[in-house]
PDB file of C-alpha atoms and ligand atoms in Angstrom:
ATOM      1  CA  MET A   1      15.439  -0.306  -9.593  1.00  0.00           C
ATOM      2  CA  PRO A   2      15.471   3.604  -8.518  1.00  0.00           C
ATOM      3  CA  THR A   3      17.822   4.446  -5.985  1.00  0.00           C
ATOM      4  CA  THR A   4      16.292   5.292  -2.375  1.00  0.00           C
ATOM      5  CA  SER A   5      14.774   8.786  -2.406  1.00  0.00           C
ATOM      6  CA  THR A   6      15.473  10.998   0.351  1.00  0.00           C
ATOM      7  CA  THR A   7      12.152  11.775   1.681  1.00  0.00           C
ATOM      8  CA  ASP A   8      11.652  11.492   5.404  1.00  0.00           C
ATOM      9  CA  VAL A   9       8.246   9.191   4.794  1.00  0.00           C
ATOM     10  CA  VAL A  10       7.578   7.232   1.880  1.00  0.00           C
ATOM     11  CA  LEU A  11       3.854   7.239   0.448  1.00  0.00           C
ATOM     12  CA  ARG A  12       2.946   4.713  -1.539  1.00  0.00           C
ATOM     13  CA  GLU A  13      -0.030   4.801  -4.085  1.00  0.00           C
ATOM     14  CA  MET A  14      -2.843   1.615  -4.184  1.00  0.00           C
ATOM     15  CA  GLY A  15      -5.320   3.175  -6.074  1.00  0.00           C
ATOM     16  CA  LEU A  16      -4.633   1.389  -9.239  1.00  0.00           C
ATOM     17  CA  ARG A  17      -4.563  -1.733  -7.385  1.00  0.00           C
ATOM     18  CA  ASP A  18      -6.400  -1.495  -4.277  1.00  0.00           C
ATOM     19  CA  GLY A  19      -8.936   0.897  -5.556  1.00  0.00           C
ATOM     20  CA  LEU A  20      -9.673  -0.226  -9.005  1.00  0.00           C
ATOM     21  CA  GLN A  21     -10.279  -4.238  -7.722  1.00  0.00           C
ATOM     22  CA  SER A  22     -13.359  -2.697  -5.898  1.00  0.00           C
ATOM     23  CA  ILE A  23     -14.645  -1.147  -9.092  1.00  0.00           C
ATOM     24  CA  ALA A  24     -16.702  -2.756 -11.705  1.00  0.00           C
ATOM     25  CA  THR A  25     -15.965  -0.109 -14.321  1.00  0.00           C
ATOM     26  CA  PHE A  26     -12.827  -1.062 -16.395  1.00  0.00           C
ATOM     27  CA  MET A  27     -10.571   1.976 -16.144  1.00  0.00           C
ATOM     28  CA  PRO A  28      -9.097   2.268 -19.869  1.00  0.00           C
ATOM     29  CA  THR A  29      -5.250   1.356 -19.808  1.00  0.00           C
ATOM     30  CA  ALA A  30      -4.463   4.939 -21.441  1.00  0.00           C
ATOM     31  CA  ALA A  31      -6.028   6.452 -18.568  1.00  0.00           C
ATOM     32  CA  LYS A  32      -4.210   4.136 -16.131  1.00  0.00           C
ATOM     33  CA  CYS A  33      -0.915   4.846 -17.354  1.00  0.00           C
ATOM     34  CA  ALA A  34      -1.808   8.722 -17.483  1.00  0.00           C
ATOM     35  CA  TRP A  35      -2.485   8.390 -13.906  1.00  0.00           C
ATOM     36  CA  ILE A  36       0.931   6.801 -13.263  1.00  0.00           C
ATOM     37  CA  SER A  37       2.816   9.292 -15.026  1.00  0.00           C
ATOM     38  CA  ALA A  38       1.216  12.067 -13.384  1.00  0.00           C
ATOM     39  CA  GLU A  39       1.687  10.640  -9.883  1.00  0.00           C
ATOM     40  CA  ALA A  40       5.326   9.933 -10.097  1.00  0.00           C
ATOM     41  CA  ALA A  41       5.126  13.763 -11.721  1.00  0.00           C
ATOM     42  CA  ALA A  42       3.842  14.923  -8.451  1.00  0.00           C
ATOM     43  CA  GLY A  43       6.541  13.475  -6.667  1.00  0.00           C
ATOM     44  CA  VAL A  44       5.227   9.844  -5.510  1.00  0.00           C
ATOM     45  CA  ARG A  45       8.063   7.441  -5.507  1.00  0.00           C
ATOM     46  CA  GLU A  46       5.844   4.271  -5.299  1.00  0.00           C
ATOM     47  CA  ILE A  47       2.895   2.926  -6.947  1.00  0.00           C
ATOM     48  CA  GLU A  48       1.311  -0.490  -6.867  1.00  0.00           C
ATOM     49  CA  VAL A  49       0.533  -0.591 -10.303  1.00  0.00           C
ATOM     50  CA  THR A  50      -1.713  -3.756 -10.960  1.00  0.00           C
ATOM     51  CA  SER A  51      -2.240  -6.923  -9.154  1.00  0.00           C
ATOM     52  CA  PHE A  52      -1.131 -10.435 -10.673  1.00  0.00           C
ATOM     53  CA  VAL A  53      -4.450 -12.238 -10.017  1.00  0.00           C
ATOM     54  CA  PRO A  54      -5.867 -14.368 -12.559  1.00  0.00           C
ATOM     55  CA  PRO A  55      -7.638 -11.898 -15.104  1.00  0.00           C
ATOM     56  CA  LYS A  56     -10.916 -14.210 -15.090  1.00  0.00           C
ATOM     57  CA  LEU A  57     -11.281 -13.378 -11.234  1.00  0.00           C
ATOM     58  CA  LEU A  58     -10.330  -9.567 -11.448  1.00  0.00           C
ATOM     59  CA  PRO A  59     -11.044  -8.480 -14.931  1.00  0.00           C
ATOM     60  CA  GLN A  60      -9.755  -5.007 -14.198  1.00  0.00           C
ATOM     61  CA  PHE A  61      -6.297  -6.162 -14.135  1.00  0.00           C
ATOM     62  CA  ALA A  62      -6.289  -8.116 -17.582  1.00  0.00           C
ATOM     63  CA  ASP A  63      -3.951  -5.000 -18.637  1.00  0.00           C
ATOM     64  CA  ALA A  64      -1.362  -5.993 -16.049  1.00  0.00           C
ATOM     65  CA  GLU A  65       1.552  -6.679 -18.860  1.00  0.00           C
ATOM     66  CA  ALA A  66       0.649  -3.259 -20.737  1.00  0.00           C
ATOM     67  CA  VAL A  67       0.685  -1.184 -17.327  1.00  0.00           C
ATOM     68  CA  VAL A  68       3.400  -2.584 -16.132  1.00  0.00           C
ATOM     69  CA  ALA A  69       5.130  -2.079 -19.433  1.00  0.00           C
ATOM     70  CA  HIS A  70       4.711   1.764 -18.913  1.00  0.00           C
ATOM     71  CA  ALA A  71       5.339   2.147 -15.468  1.00  0.00           C
ATOM     72  CA  LEU A  72       8.752   0.774 -16.006  1.00  0.00           C
ATOM     73  CA  THR A  73       9.646   3.763 -18.241  1.00  0.00           C
ATOM     74  CA  VAL A  74       8.562   6.071 -15.560  1.00  0.00           C
ATOM     75  CA  PRO A  75      11.878   7.699 -14.644  1.00  0.00           C
ATOM     76  CA  GLY A  76      12.820   7.121 -10.657  1.00  0.00           C
ATOM     77  CA  LEU A  77       9.311   5.431  -9.912  1.00  0.00           C
ATOM     78  CA  THR A  78       9.570   2.231  -7.942  1.00  0.00           C
ATOM     79  CA  VAL A  79       7.028  -0.283  -9.699  1.00  0.00           C
ATOM     80  CA  ALA A  80       5.221  -2.331  -7.323  1.00  0.00           C
ATOM     81  CA  ALA A  81       2.600  -5.168  -8.070  1.00  0.00           C
ATOM     82  CA  LEU A  82       0.518  -7.654  -5.835  1.00  0.00           C
ATOM     83  CA  ILE A  83       1.185 -11.392  -6.029  1.00  0.00           C
ATOM     84  CA  PRO A  84      -1.293 -13.559  -4.811  1.00  0.00           C
ATOM     85  CA  ASN A  85       0.661 -16.475  -4.840  1.00  0.00           C
ATOM     86  CA  LEU A  86       3.838 -18.090  -7.004  1.00  0.00           C
ATOM     87  CA  ARG A  87       2.232 -17.883 -10.107  1.00  0.00           C
ATOM     88  CA  GLY A  88       1.889 -13.741  -9.701  1.00  0.00           C
ATOM     89  CA  ALA A  89       5.577 -13.772  -8.766  1.00  0.00           C
ATOM     90  CA  GLU A  90       6.592 -15.664 -11.908  1.00  0.00           C
ATOM     91  CA  ARG A  91       4.760 -13.016 -13.866  1.00  0.00           C
ATOM     92  CA  GLY A  92       5.972 -10.200 -11.865  1.00  0.00           C
ATOM     93  CA  LEU A  93       9.645 -11.674 -12.344  1.00  0.00           C
ATOM     94  CA  ALA A  94       9.016 -12.104 -15.962  1.00  0.00           C
ATOM     95  CA  LEU A  95       8.041  -8.417 -16.210  1.00  0.00           C
ATOM     96  CA  GLY A  96      11.048  -6.782 -14.512  1.00  0.00           C
ATOM     97  CA  VAL A  97       8.849  -5.751 -11.509  1.00  0.00           C
ATOM     98  CA  HIS A  98      10.796  -3.654  -8.600  1.00  0.00           C
ATOM     99  CA  LYS A  99       8.599  -4.648  -5.871  1.00  0.00           C
ATOM    100  CA  LEU A 100       6.704  -7.688  -5.474  1.00  0.00           C
ATOM    101  CA  ASN A 101       4.046  -7.356  -2.939  1.00  0.00           C
ATOM    102  CA  TYR A 102       2.599 -10.605  -1.391  1.00  0.00           C
ATOM    103  CA  VAL A 103      -0.578 -10.590   0.588  1.00  0.00           C
ATOM    104  CA  LEU A 104      -1.591 -13.166   2.968  1.00  0.00           C
ATOM    105  CA  SER A 105      -4.116 -12.703   5.626  1.00  0.00           C
ATOM    106  CA  VAL A 106      -3.926 -13.406   9.343  1.00  0.00           C
ATOM    107  CA  SER A 107      -7.707 -14.428   9.298  1.00  0.00           C
ATOM    108  CA  GLU A 108      -7.865 -17.770   8.601  1.00  0.00           C
ATOM    109  CA  THR A 109     -11.467 -16.831   6.945  1.00  0.00           C
ATOM    110  CA  HIS A 110     -10.625 -14.027   5.205  1.00  0.00           C
ATOM    111  CA  ASN A 111      -7.349 -15.767   3.742  1.00  0.00           C
ATOM    112  CA  MET A 112      -9.746 -18.544   2.972  1.00  0.00           C
ATOM    113  CA  SER A 113     -12.380 -16.580   0.903  1.00  0.00           C
ATOM    114  CA  ASN A 114      -9.545 -14.422  -0.818  1.00  0.00           C
ATOM    115  CA  VAL A 115      -6.748 -17.147  -1.728  1.00  0.00           C
ATOM    116  CA  ARG A 116      -8.698 -20.356  -0.889  1.00  0.00           C
ATOM    117  CA  ARG A 117      -6.286 -21.488   1.428  1.00  0.00           C
ATOM    118  CA  SER A 118      -4.880 -21.761   5.083  1.00  0.00           C
ATOM    119  CA  THR A 119      -3.009 -18.659   6.499  1.00  0.00           C
ATOM    120  CA  GLN A 120      -0.105 -21.549   7.005  1.00  0.00           C
ATOM    121  CA  GLU A 121      -0.289 -22.686   3.623  1.00  0.00           C
ATOM    122  CA  SER A 122       0.135 -19.288   2.292  1.00  0.00           C
ATOM    123  CA  VAL A 123       3.111 -18.825   4.348  1.00  0.00           C
ATOM    124  CA  ASP A 124       4.275 -22.058   2.730  1.00  0.00           C
ATOM    125  CA  ASP A 125       3.616 -20.420  -0.465  1.00  0.00           C
ATOM    126  CA  PHE A 126       5.366 -16.844   0.566  1.00  0.00           C
ATOM    127  CA  ARG A 127       8.759 -19.476   1.027  1.00  0.00           C
ATOM    128  CA  ARG A 128       8.608 -20.695  -2.428  1.00  0.00           C
ATOM    129  CA  ILE A 129       8.096 -17.127  -3.466  1.00  0.00           C
ATOM    130  CA  VAL A 130      11.368 -16.110  -1.797  1.00  0.00           C
ATOM    131  CA  ALA A 131      13.226 -18.947  -3.215  1.00  0.00           C
ATOM    132  CA  ALA A 132      12.214 -17.753  -6.842  1.00  0.00           C
ATOM    133  CA  VAL A 133      13.055 -14.176  -6.213  1.00  0.00           C
ATOM    134  CA  ARG A 134      16.396 -14.700  -4.939  1.00  0.00           C
ATOM    135  CA  ALA A 135      17.377 -17.079  -8.092  1.00  0.00           C
ATOM    136  CA  ALA A 136      15.828 -14.497 -10.312  1.00  0.00           C
ATOM    137  CA  PRO A 137      18.624 -12.267 -12.490  1.00  0.00           C
ATOM    138  CA  ASN A 138      17.268  -8.913 -11.295  1.00  0.00           C
ATOM    139  CA  ARG A 139      16.015  -9.613  -7.971  1.00  0.00           C
ATOM    140  CA  PRO A 140      13.279  -7.406  -6.940  1.00  0.00           C
ATOM    141  CA  ARG A 141      12.354  -6.537  -3.274  1.00  0.00           C
ATOM    142  CA  LEU A 142       9.744  -8.326  -1.755  1.00  0.00           C
ATOM    143  CA  CYS A 143       7.451  -7.333   0.670  1.00  0.00           C
ATOM    144  CA  ALA A 144       5.045  -9.571   2.767  1.00  0.00           C
ATOM    145  CA  GLY A 145       1.901  -7.871   3.585  1.00  0.00           C
ATOM    146  CA  LEU A 146      -0.883  -9.070   6.615  1.00  0.00           C
ATOM    147  CA  ALA A 147      -4.012  -8.434   5.957  1.00  0.00           C
ATOM    148  CA  THR A 148      -6.526  -8.088   8.454  1.00  0.00           C
ATOM    149  CA  SER A 149      -4.218  -7.443  11.334  1.00  0.00           C
ATOM    150  CA  PHE A 150      -6.404  -5.107  13.063  1.00  0.00           C
ATOM    151  CA  GLY A 151      -9.592  -7.192  13.044  1.00  0.00           C
ATOM    152  CA  CYS A 152     -11.872  -9.086  10.080  1.00  0.00           C
ATOM    153  CA  THR A 153     -15.110  -8.269   9.181  1.00  0.00           C
ATOM    154  CA  PHE A 154     -15.916 -12.729   9.362  1.00  0.00           C
ATOM    155  CA  GLU A 155     -13.993 -12.892  12.701  1.00  0.00           C
ATOM    156  CA  GLY A 156     -14.493  -9.853  14.543  1.00  0.00           C
ATOM    157  CA  ALA A 157     -10.957  -9.390  16.559  1.00  0.00           C
ATOM    158  CA  ILE A 158      -7.637 -10.661  15.478  1.00  0.00           C
ATOM    159  CA  ASP A 159      -5.013 -12.167  18.323  1.00  0.00           C
ATOM    160  CA  GLU A 160      -2.300  -9.481  18.289  1.00  0.00           C
ATOM    161  CA  ASP A 161       0.080 -12.459  19.340  1.00  0.00           C
ATOM    162  CA  ARG A 162      -0.586 -14.081  16.238  1.00  0.00           C
ATOM    163  CA  VAL A 163      -0.161 -11.409  13.963  1.00  0.00           C
ATOM    164  CA  ARG A 164       3.188 -11.080  15.562  1.00  0.00           C
ATOM    165  CA  ARG A 165       3.978 -14.694  15.246  1.00  0.00           C
ATOM    166  CA  ILE A 166       3.216 -14.356  11.581  1.00  0.00           C
ATOM    167  CA  ALA A 167       4.968 -11.151  11.130  1.00  0.00           C
ATOM    168  CA  VAL A 168       8.298 -13.092  12.337  1.00  0.00           C
ATOM    169  CA  GLU A 169       7.893 -15.970  10.107  1.00  0.00           C
ATOM    170  CA  LEU A 170       7.599 -14.002   7.429  1.00  0.00           C
ATOM    171  CA  ALA A 171      10.476 -12.106   8.580  1.00  0.00           C
ATOM    172  CA  GLU A 172      12.573 -15.138   9.242  1.00  0.00           C
ATOM    173  CA  ALA A 173      11.470 -16.592   5.614  1.00  0.00           C
ATOM    174  CA  GLY A 174      13.283 -13.795   3.468  1.00  0.00           C
ATOM    175  CA  ALA A 175      10.588 -10.643   3.658  1.00  0.00           C
ATOM    176  CA  ASP A 176      12.814  -7.395   2.630  1.00  0.00           C
ATOM    177  CA  GLU A 177       9.838  -5.539   4.367  1.00  0.00           C
ATOM    178  CA  LEU A 178       6.365  -6.168   6.148  1.00  0.00           C
ATOM    179  CA  ALA A 179       3.119  -4.585   6.043  1.00  0.00           C
ATOM    180  CA  LEU A 180       0.542  -4.623   8.661  1.00  0.00           C
ATOM    181  CA  ALA A 181      -2.559  -3.747   6.603  1.00  0.00           C
ATOM    182  CA  ASP A 182      -6.157  -2.577   8.703  1.00  0.00           C
ATOM    183  CA  THR A 183      -7.766  -4.138   5.611  1.00  0.00           C
ATOM    184  CA  VAL A 184     -11.487  -3.263   6.481  1.00  0.00           C
ATOM    185  CA  GLY A 185     -10.672  -0.139   9.196  1.00  0.00           C
ATOM    186  CA  TYR A 186     -10.860  -1.940  12.659  1.00  0.00           C
ATOM    187  CA  GLY A 187      -8.039  -0.333  13.638  1.00  0.00           C
ATOM    188  CA  ASP A 188      -7.652   2.318  16.224  1.00  0.00           C
ATOM    189  CA  PRO A 189      -4.597   4.557  17.191  1.00  0.00           C
ATOM    190  CA  ALA A 190      -3.765   2.640  20.384  1.00  0.00           C
ATOM    191  CA  ALA A 191      -4.014  -0.674  18.605  1.00  0.00           C
ATOM    192  CA  VAL A 192      -1.707   0.746  15.806  1.00  0.00           C
ATOM    193  CA  ARG A 193       0.786   2.293  18.352  1.00  0.00           C
ATOM    194  CA  ARG A 194       0.927  -1.060  20.404  1.00  0.00           C
ATOM    195  CA  LEU A 195       0.990  -3.286  17.514  1.00  0.00           C
ATOM    196  CA  PHE A 196       3.179  -1.827  15.202  1.00  0.00           C
ATOM    197  CA  ALA A 197       5.608  -1.192  18.428  1.00  0.00           C
ATOM    198  CA  ALA A 198       5.690  -4.838  18.816  1.00  0.00           C
ATOM    199  CA  VAL A 199       5.961  -5.842  15.601  1.00  0.00           C
ATOM    200  CA  LYS A 200       8.965  -3.684  14.731  1.00  0.00           C
ATOM    201  CA  ARG A 201      10.539  -5.035  18.274  1.00  0.00           C
ATOM    202  CA  ASP A 202      10.060  -8.762  17.218  1.00  0.00           C
ATOM    203  CA  VAL A 203      11.589  -8.051  13.153  1.00  0.00           C
ATOM    204  CA  GLY A 204      14.631  -5.505  14.206  1.00  0.00           C
ATOM    205  CA  ASP A 205      15.926  -3.447  11.334  1.00  0.00           C
ATOM    206  CA  LEU A 206      13.141  -4.611   8.815  1.00  0.00           C
ATOM    207  CA  PRO A 207      10.889  -1.938   7.334  1.00  0.00           C
ATOM    208  CA  VAL A 208       7.495  -2.211   8.534  1.00  0.00           C
ATOM    209  CA  GLY A 209       4.932  -0.290   6.689  1.00  0.00           C
ATOM    210  CA  ALA A 210       1.061   0.703   7.146  1.00  0.00           C
ATOM    211  CA  HIS A 211      -1.629  -0.202   5.088  1.00  0.00           C
ATOM    212  CA  PHE A 212      -4.424   1.926   6.444  1.00  0.00           C
ATOM    213  CA  HIS A 213      -8.373   1.728   5.395  1.00  0.00           C
ATOM    214  CA  ASP A 214     -10.642   5.151   6.279  1.00  0.00           C
ATOM    215  CA  THR A 215     -13.269   2.937   7.181  1.00  0.00           C
ATOM    216  CA  ARG A 216     -14.693   4.398  10.106  1.00  0.00           C
ATOM    217  CA  GLY A 217     -12.814   7.938   9.556  1.00  0.00           C
ATOM    218  CA  VAL A 218      -9.707   7.302  11.750  1.00  0.00           C
ATOM    219  CA  GLY A 219      -7.200   6.893   8.692  1.00  0.00           C
ATOM    220  CA  VAL A 220      -5.238   9.790   9.321  1.00  0.00           C
ATOM    221  CA  ALA A 221      -5.393   9.222  13.202  1.00  0.00           C
ATOM    222  CA  ASN A 222      -3.614   5.930  12.664  1.00  0.00           C
ATOM    223  CA  VAL A 223      -1.090   7.307  10.651  1.00  0.00           C
ATOM    224  CA  MET A 224      -0.087  10.006  13.329  1.00  0.00           C
ATOM    225  CA  ALA A 225      -0.264   6.618  15.829  1.00  0.00           C
ATOM    226  CA  ALA A 226       1.929   4.617  13.718  1.00  0.00           C
ATOM    227  CA  LEU A 227       4.624   7.725  12.882  1.00  0.00           C
ATOM    228  CA  GLU A 228       4.688   8.135  16.476  1.00  0.00           C
ATOM    229  CA  VAL A 229       6.243   4.679  17.019  1.00  0.00           C
ATOM    230  CA  GLY A 230       8.836   5.248  13.806  1.00  0.00           C
ATOM    231  CA  VAL A 231       6.775   3.955  10.877  1.00  0.00           C
ATOM    232  CA  ARG A 232       7.908   6.184   7.710  1.00  0.00           C
ATOM    233  CA  ALA A 233       5.973   4.084   4.963  1.00  0.00           C
ATOM    234  CA  PHE A 234       2.359   4.501   4.474  1.00  0.00           C
ATOM    235  CA  ASP A 235       0.014   2.730   1.737  1.00  0.00           C
ATOM    236  CA  ALA A 236      -2.847   5.507   0.647  1.00  0.00           C
ATOM    237  CA  SER A 237      -5.006   6.344  -2.538  1.00  0.00           C
ATOM    238  CA  LEU A 238      -5.683   9.270  -4.620  1.00  0.00           C
ATOM    239  CA  ALA A 239      -9.137  10.276  -3.514  1.00  0.00           C
ATOM    240  CA  GLY A 240      -9.673   7.123  -1.019  1.00  0.00           C
ATOM    241  CA  LEU A 241     -10.492   5.066  -3.992  1.00  0.00           C
ATOM    242  CA  GLY A 242     -10.177   1.082  -2.789  1.00  0.00           C
ATOM    243  CA  GLY A 243     -12.148  -1.248  -0.564  1.00  0.00           C
ATOM    244  CA  CYS A 244     -11.854  -5.180  -0.655  1.00  0.00           C
ATOM    245  CA  PRO A 245     -14.009  -6.896  -2.587  1.00  0.00           C
ATOM    246  CA  PHE A 246     -13.904 -10.003  -0.085  1.00  0.00           C
ATOM    247  CA  ALA A 247     -14.630  -7.513   3.124  1.00  0.00           C
ATOM    248  CA  PRO A 248     -17.828  -6.295   2.905  1.00  0.00           C
ATOM    249  CA  GLY A 249     -18.860  -2.549   3.284  1.00  0.00           C
ATOM    250  CA  ALA A 250     -15.032  -1.784   3.455  1.00  0.00           C
ATOM    251  CA  THR A 251     -14.151   1.495   2.064  1.00  0.00           C
ATOM    252  CA  GLY A 252     -11.184   2.750   0.275  1.00  0.00           C
ATOM    253  CA  ASN A 253      -7.655   3.240   1.627  1.00  0.00           C
ATOM    254  CA  ILE A 254      -6.603   6.301   3.357  1.00  0.00           C
ATOM    255  CA  VAL A 255      -6.483   9.484   1.365  1.00  0.00           C
ATOM    256  CA  MET A 256      -3.093  10.285  -0.556  1.00  0.00           C
ATOM    257  CA  GLU A 257      -3.682  13.891  -0.627  1.00  0.00           C
ATOM    258  CA  ASP A 258      -4.621  14.304   3.109  1.00  0.00           C
ATOM    259  CA  THR A 259      -2.146  11.945   4.198  1.00  0.00           C
ATOM    260  CA  ALA A 260       0.741  13.794   2.282  1.00  0.00           C
ATOM    261  CA  PHE A 261      -1.040  17.105   3.928  1.00  0.00           C
ATOM    262  CA  LEU A 262      -0.698  15.759   7.651  1.00  0.00           C
ATOM    263  CA  CYS A 263       3.110  14.539   7.196  1.00  0.00           C
ATOM    264  CA  GLU A 264       4.115  17.596   5.700  1.00  0.00           C
ATOM    265  CA  THR A 265       2.763  19.710   8.268  1.00  0.00           C
ATOM    266  CA  LEU A 266       3.815  17.418  11.218  1.00  0.00           C
ATOM    267  CA  GLY A 267       7.556  18.538   9.503  1.00  0.00           C
ATOM    268  CA  TYR A 268       8.075  14.625   7.266  1.00  0.00           C
ATOM    269  CA  ASP A 269       9.410  15.474   4.040  1.00  0.00           C
ATOM    270  CA  THR A 270       7.016  13.280   1.367  1.00  0.00           C
ATOM    271  CA  GLY A 271       8.515  14.626  -1.809  1.00  0.00           C
ATOM    272  CA  VAL A 272       4.659  15.199  -2.732  1.00  0.00           C
ATOM    273  CA  ASP A 273       3.264  18.026  -4.315  1.00  0.00           C
ATOM    274  CA  ILE A 274      -0.124  17.880  -2.662  1.00  0.00           C
ATOM    275  CA  ALA A 275      -1.681  20.921  -5.271  1.00  0.00           C
ATOM    276  CA  ALA A 276      -0.351  18.693  -8.313  1.00  0.00           C
ATOM    277  CA  LEU A 277      -1.725  15.486  -7.005  1.00  0.00           C
ATOM    278  CA  ALA A 278      -4.893  16.882  -6.363  1.00  0.00           C
ATOM    279  CA  LYS A 279      -5.332  18.194  -9.954  1.00  0.00           C
ATOM    280  CA  ILE A 280      -5.097  14.183 -10.937  1.00  0.00           C
ATOM    281  CA  ARG A 281      -8.159  13.420  -9.528  1.00  0.00           C
ATOM    282  CA  ALA A 282      -9.501  14.492 -12.894  1.00  0.00           C
ATOM    283  CA  ILE A 283      -8.390  11.611 -14.688  1.00  0.00           C
ATOM    284  CA  LEU A 284     -10.368   9.772 -12.284  1.00  0.00           C
ATOM    285  CA  ALA A 285     -13.373  11.812 -12.513  1.00  0.00           C
ATOM    286  CA  GLU A 286     -13.789  11.097 -16.561  1.00  0.00           C
ATOM    287  CA  ASN A 287     -12.589   7.736 -16.324  1.00  0.00           C
ATOM    288  CA  LEU A 288     -14.542   6.485 -13.596  1.00  0.00           C
ATOM    289  CA  PRO A 289     -18.021   8.270 -14.032  1.00  0.00           C
ATOM    290  CA  GLY A 290     -20.321   8.001 -10.724  1.00  0.00           C
ATOM    291  CA  THR A 291     -16.891   6.939  -8.341  1.00  0.00           C
ATOM    292  CA  GLN A 292     -17.232   8.738  -5.207  1.00  0.00           C
ATOM    293  CA  LEU A 293     -14.009  10.570  -4.736  1.00  0.00           C
ATOM    294  CA  LEU A 294     -12.720  11.475  -1.036  1.00  0.00           C
ATOM    295  CA  GLY A 295     -10.571  13.424   0.653  1.00  0.00           C
ATOM    296  CA  ASN A 296     -10.888  16.985   2.282  1.00  0.00           C
ATOM    297  CA  VAL A 297      -7.678  18.770   1.238  1.00  0.00           C
ATOM    298  CA  ALA A 298      -8.477  18.124  -2.213  1.00  0.00           C
ATOM    299  CA  LYS A 299     -11.847  19.693  -1.938  1.00  0.00           C
ATOM    300  CA  SER A 300     -10.938  22.484   0.216  1.00  0.00           C
ATOM    301  CA  GLY A 301      -7.560  23.282  -1.164  1.00  0.00           C
ATOM    302  CA  LEU A 302      -4.097  24.346   0.910  1.00  0.00           C
ATOM    303  CA  PRO A 303      -4.189  26.581   3.795  1.00  0.00           C
ATOM    304  CA  LYS A 304      -2.567  29.850   2.473  1.00  0.00           C
ATOM    305  CA  HIS A 305       0.373  29.805   4.499  1.00  0.00           C
ATOM    306  CA  PHE A 306       1.172  25.975   3.944  1.00  0.00           C
ATOM    307  CA  VAL A 307       4.675  25.604   3.338  1.00  0.00           C
ATOM    308  CA  PRO A 308       5.808  21.620   2.384  1.00  0.00           C
ATOM    309  CA  ALA A 309       8.177  20.321   5.189  1.00  0.00           C
ATOM    310  CA  ARG A 310      11.141  20.590   2.927  1.00  0.00           C
ATOM    311  CA  LEU A 311      10.976  24.247   2.297  1.00  0.00           C
ATOM    312  CA  ARG A 312      10.559  24.973   5.874  1.00  0.00           C
ATOM    313  CA  ALA A 313      13.190  23.130   7.143  1.00  0.00           C
ATOM    314  CA  ARG A 314      15.695  24.757   4.541  1.00  0.00           C
ATOM    315  CA  ARG A 315      14.090  28.264   5.583  1.00  0.00           C
ATOM    316  CA  GLU A 316      14.920  27.564   9.330  1.00  0.00           C
ATOM    317  CA  ALA A 317      18.441  26.467   8.305  1.00  0.00           C
ATOM    318  CA  ALA A 318      18.886  29.749   6.464  1.00  0.00           C
ATOM    319  CA  GLU A 319      17.582  32.001   9.244  1.00  0.00           C
TER     320      GLU A 319
HETATM  321 ZN1  LIG U   1      -6.419  -2.459   1.079  1.00  0.00          ZN
END
């Protein structure tokens, strides 16, 4: 696994999984591989490259093995994959993925429609995954994601104490990190500030990342709120690709280019070259005809006076 980068904020590309899972058009394997290589070259250190759901359920990921094999050849890249269950974890372990992203839904209804079992059964499954991961010769990192932490299209509001309880349970079960996910874009900056602060207090040193969808236009405002309470890892997707096949009306992840821009202007070094990132959208445009590509920075370009946080810090130090 690559060494931890020195970036202040880690942006994790989700488009190849969260984005593509909601798109019926199969993106050719070669295009996925080109996307991964280009984005790593643009400075993105971590990419969730596929999902180990059965290809019968999501044919988009029928090429998971080939995509992972390619991603593992990309220097310095942390290769992550989504796992819905123990079987998925076993596939990831066999392939040597660096990081397994397990996801359960805090909302019972959402969990049931997603993986056909109760949230508690998913927590129990996580314990079996921890045991399997710990017994593996090349132990990958294991992240536990809490989907629908900020609300659910089936259930509406989600009890914050329930989110906290499940977060603690997953932490105690042996997660290396957690992610609180606003799967359907119900989150707002006040809720983000409150819940992340509470969960971070509850789990101590365990890293807690954020997974936001920009369904109602407050995606980057939520990033800002999470930054304020010490969150330093964000899931995003190039051109805002994304959604959820089990969450009606959900739209894409927050836009990678815009999120990088916000972080850099606030002085957080993302290690990402935003102009290079914007050029990669051509791969999506070519291979996913008819798919809407979102993002304001890519459409309008960077401001003339824009200087990345890292360069600005260096200049200030030299003055
Ligand atoms: Zn998502």
